[in-house]
Amino acid sequence: MSEPKKIPEPPVTLSCEICRDLLPLVQDGVASPESEAAVRAHLQHCEACRALWPEAGENPAPAPLPDDEKVVRKLRERINGWLLAFIAVGLVLGLACSRSNLASGLLFVLIFPFVSGFTYWMGGRVWRVIPPLGAVLWAVFNLVDTRRYFVPEPSGTIAWIVSALAGAAVVAALCLIGALAAALLKYAFGGKTK
């Protein structure tokens, strides 16, 4: 027995709102054949919708594909923008936690490596600014905030500066540890970089 022949059904009639929703998909060449047929059938009898795409009756060539490099570049810029905001909030939060009596120890040791590691994991070269930026912010923050705790004699000034620089070195080391941990995890999960 042979299968009965399928009689092609006429395209579904669309409302103008649905046609206008589907029109960009048809123009880009990504709509299903049924949707494209329904849109083209609607455009044949609807002057208002045809005004949105006058070339519809000419079987135009498919729209050119977007430039992949440009799309990737825009996406990378957007990700880097969000990463910079994340870095700023993370470093400020880390500095704030260092002054909290309640959470200073644990959060101080966790926040800086997490910020650096997460930024490394997301890719790009942005992570490289975190250790020096964290160290500079830490040194400036401590030089401004802790001067009153040291005696004004030269030995007190030296101890004040050494204390700020030692803390800055610890912050930079914590950031590098976070980036190293992220690099090892990324390698372990198969996300090897070139």
CSV table of C-alpha atoms in Angstrom, one decimal:
chain,number,residue,atom,x,y,z
A,1,MET,CA,0.0,0.0,0.0
A,2,SER,CA,1.3,3.4,-0.8
A,3,GLU,CA,0.9,6.3,1.6
A,4,PRO,CA,-1.7,8.9,0.7
A,5,LYS,CA,-0.2,12.0,-0.8
A,6,LYS,CA,-0.2,15.0,1.6
A,7,ILE,CA,-2.1,17.9,0.2
A,8,PRO,CA,-0.2,21.0,1.1
A,9,GLU,CA,-2.3,23.1,3.5
A,10,PRO,CA,-2.7,26.7,2.8
A,11,PRO,CA,-0.6,28.9,5.2
A,12,VAL,CA,-2.3,29.9,8.4
A,13,THR,CA,-3.7,33.4,8.3
A,14,LEU,CA,-1.9,35.7,10.7
A,15,SER,CA,-2.9,38.8,12.5
A,16,CYS,CA,-0.8,41.9,11.8
A,17,GLU,CA,0.7,41.7,15.3
A,18,ILE,CA,1.9,38.1,14.9
A,19,CYS,CA,3.2,38.9,11.4
A,20,ARG,CA,5.2,41.8,12.7
A,21,ASP,CA,6.6,39.6,15.4
A,22,LEU,CA,7.7,37.0,12.9
A,23,LEU,CA,8.8,39.4,10.2
A,24,PRO,CA,12.4,39.9,11.6
A,25,LEU,CA,12.9,36.1,11.8
A,26,VAL,CA,11.8,35.7,8.1
A,27,GLN,CA,14.0,38.6,7.1
A,28,ASP,CA,17.0,37.0,8.8
A,29,GLY,CA,16.2,33.6,7.2
A,30,VAL,CA,15.8,31.8,10.5
A,31,ALA,CA,12.0,31.3,10.6
A,32,SER,CA,10.6,27.9,9.9
A,33,PRO,CA,9.2,27.2,6.4
A,34,GLU,CA,5.7,27.3,7.7
A,35,SER,CA,6.2,30.6,9.5
A,36,GLU,CA,7.8,32.1,6.4
A,37,ALA,CA,5.0,30.9,4.2
A,38,ALA,CA,2.4,32.4,6.5
A,39,VAL,CA,4.2,35.7,6.7
A,40,ARG,CA,4.6,35.9,2.9
A,41,ALA,CA,0.9,35.0,2.5
A,42,HIS,CA,-0.1,37.8,4.9
A,43,LEU,CA,2.1,40.3,3.2
A,44,GLN,CA,0.4,39.6,-0.1
A,45,HIS,CA,-2.9,41.0,1.1
A,46,CYS,CA,-1.8,43.4,3.9
A,47,GLU,CA,-0.5,46.8,2.7
A,48,ALA,CA,0.4,48.0,6.2
A,49,CYS,CA,2.7,45.0,6.9
A,50,ARG,CA,4.1,45.0,3.4
A,51,ALA,CA,5.3,48.6,4.1
A,52,LEU,CA,7.6,47.2,6.8
A,53,TRP,CA,9.3,45.0,4.3
A,54,PRO,CA,8.7,46.2,0.7
A,55,GLU,CA,11.2,43.7,-0.8
A,56,ALA,CA,9.1,40.7,0.4
A,57,GLY,CA,7.6,40.0,-3.0
A,58,GLU,CA,11.0,39.9,-4.7
A,59,ASN,CA,12.5,36.8,-2.9
A,60,PRO,CA,15.4,38.7,-1.6
A,61,ALA,CA,18.8,37.2,-0.8
A,62,PRO,CA,19.1,36.2,2.8
A,63,ALA,CA,20.5,38.9,5.0
A,64,PRO,CA,24.2,38.7,5.5
A,65,LEU,CA,25.4,37.0,8.6
A,66,PRO,CA,26.8,39.2,11.3
A,67,ASP,CA,30.5,39.6,11.6
A,68,ASP,CA,31.6,37.0,14.2
A,69,GLU,CA,34.7,39.0,15.3
A,70,LYS,CA,32.6,42.1,15.9
A,71,VAL,CA,30.0,40.2,17.9
A,72,VAL,CA,32.7,38.4,20.0
A,73,ARG,CA,34.5,41.7,20.5
A,74,LYS,CA,31.3,43.4,21.8
A,75,LEU,CA,30.5,40.4,24.0
A,76,ARG,CA,34.0,40.5,25.4
A,77,GLU,CA,33.7,44.3,26.1
A,78,ARG,CA,30.5,43.7,27.9
A,79,ILE,CA,31.9,40.9,30.0
A,80,ASN,CA,35.0,43.0,30.8
A,81,GLY,CA,32.8,45.8,31.9
A,82,TRP,CA,30.9,43.6,34.3
A,83,LEU,CA,34.2,42.1,35.5
A,84,LEU,CA,35.6,45.5,36.3
A,85,ALA,CA,32.5,46.3,38.3
A,86,PHE,CA,32.8,43.0,40.1
A,87,ILE,CA,36.5,43.7,40.8
A,88,ALA,CA,35.7,47.1,42.2
A,89,VAL,CA,33.0,45.8,44.5
A,90,GLY,CA,35.0,42.8,45.6
A,91,LEU,CA,38.1,44.9,46.4
A,92,VAL,CA,36.1,47.5,48.3
A,93,LEU,CA,34.3,44.7,50.2
A,94,GLY,CA,37.6,43.1,51.0
A,95,LEU,CA,38.9,46.3,52.4
A,96,ALA,CA,35.8,46.9,54.4
A,97,CYS,CA,35.9,43.4,55.8
A,98,SER,CA,39.5,44.0,56.9
A,99,ARG,CA,38.2,46.6,59.3
A,100,SER,CA,35.3,44.6,60.7
A,101,ASN,CA,36.1,42.9,64.0
A,102,LEU,CA,33.5,40.2,63.3
A,103,ALA,CA,34.5,39.0,59.9
A,104,SER,CA,38.0,40.3,59.3
A,105,GLY,CA,39.9,37.1,59.4
A,106,LEU,CA,37.8,34.7,57.3
A,107,LEU,CA,36.4,37.2,54.8
A,108,PHE,CA,39.7,38.9,54.3
A,109,VAL,CA,41.4,35.6,53.4
A,110,LEU,CA,38.5,34.5,51.1
A,111,ILE,CA,37.4,37.7,49.3
A,112,PHE,CA,40.6,38.7,47.6
A,113,PRO,CA,41.4,35.2,46.2
A,114,PHE,CA,37.8,34.8,45.1
A,115,VAL,CA,37.7,38.1,43.2
A,116,SER,CA,41.0,37.3,41.5
A,117,GLY,CA,40.1,33.7,40.8
A,118,PHE,CA,36.6,34.4,39.4
A,119,THR,CA,38.0,37.1,37.2
A,120,TYR,CA,40.7,34.7,35.9
A,121,TRP,CA,38.1,32.0,35.3
A,122,MET,CA,36.0,34.4,33.2
A,123,GLY,CA,39.0,34.9,30.9
A,124,GLY,CA,40.8,37.8,29.4
A,125,ARG,CA,43.7,39.7,30.8
A,126,VAL,CA,41.7,41.7,33.3
A,127,TRP,CA,42.7,39.5,36.2
A,128,ARG,CA,46.3,40.9,35.9
A,129,VAL,CA,45.3,44.2,37.4
A,130,ILE,CA,43.8,42.8,40.6
A,131,PRO,CA,47.0,41.9,42.6
A,132,PRO,CA,48.7,45.3,42.0
A,133,LEU,CA,45.4,47.2,42.4
A,134,GLY,CA,44.5,45.4,45.5
A,135,ALA,CA,48.0,46.0,47.0
A,136,VAL,CA,47.9,49.7,46.1
A,137,LEU,CA,44.4,50.1,47.5
A,138,TRP,CA,45.4,48.3,50.7
A,139,ALA,CA,48.5,50.4,51.2
A,140,VAL,CA,46.6,53.7,50.6
A,141,PHE,CA,43.7,52.6,52.8
A,142,ASN,CA,46.0,51.6,55.6
A,143,LEU,CA,48.3,54.6,55.3
A,144,VAL,CA,45.3,56.9,55.6
A,145,ASP,CA,43.4,55.0,58.3
A,146,THR,CA,46.2,53.8,60.6
A,147,ARG,CA,48.4,56.9,61.1
A,148,ARG,CA,46.9,57.7,64.4
A,149,TYR,CA,48.0,54.3,65.9
A,150,PHE,CA,51.7,55.0,65.4
A,151,VAL,CA,54.0,57.4,67.3
A,152,PRO,CA,55.0,60.5,65.3
A,153,GLU,CA,58.8,59.7,65.8
A,154,PRO,CA,60.8,58.4,62.8
A,155,SER,CA,60.7,54.8,64.1
A,156,GLY,CA,56.9,55.0,64.3
A,157,THR,CA,56.7,56.4,60.8
A,158,ILE,CA,58.8,53.6,59.5
A,159,ALA,CA,56.7,51.0,61.3
A,160,TRP,CA,53.6,52.7,59.9
A,161,ILE,CA,54.8,52.4,56.3
A,162,VAL,CA,56.2,48.9,56.8
A,163,SER,CA,52.9,47.8,58.2
A,164,ALA,CA,51.0,49.1,55.2
A,165,LEU,CA,53.4,47.6,52.7
A,166,ALA,CA,53.4,44.2,54.5
A,167,GLY,CA,49.6,44.2,54.3
A,168,ALA,CA,49.7,45.2,50.6
A,169,ALA,CA,52.1,42.3,49.9
A,170,VAL,CA,49.7,39.9,51.7
A,171,VAL,CA,46.8,41.1,49.6
A,172,ALA,CA,48.7,40.8,46.4
A,173,ALA,CA,49.8,37.2,47.4
A,174,LEU,CA,46.2,36.3,48.2
A,175,CYS,CA,45.1,37.6,44.8
A,176,LEU,CA,47.8,35.6,43.1
A,177,ILE,CA,46.8,32.5,45.0
A,178,GLY,CA,43.2,32.9,43.8
A,179,ALA,CA,44.3,33.3,40.2
A,180,LEU,CA,46.5,30.2,40.5
A,181,ALA,CA,43.7,28.2,42.0
A,182,ALA,CA,41.4,29.3,39.2
A,183,ALA,CA,44.1,28.4,36.6
A,184,LEU,CA,44.5,24.9,38.0
A,185,LEU,CA,40.7,24.4,38.2
A,186,LYS,CA,40.3,25.6,34.6
A,187,TYR,CA,43.1,23.3,33.4
A,188,ALA,CA,41.5,20.4,35.4
A,189,PHE,CA,38.1,20.9,33.8
A,190,GLY,CA,39.6,21.1,30.3
A,191,GLY,CA,39.5,24.8,29.8
A,192,LYS,CA,43.1,25.0,28.7
A,193,THR,CA,44.2,28.4,27.5
A,194,LYS,CA,46.6,29.0,24.6
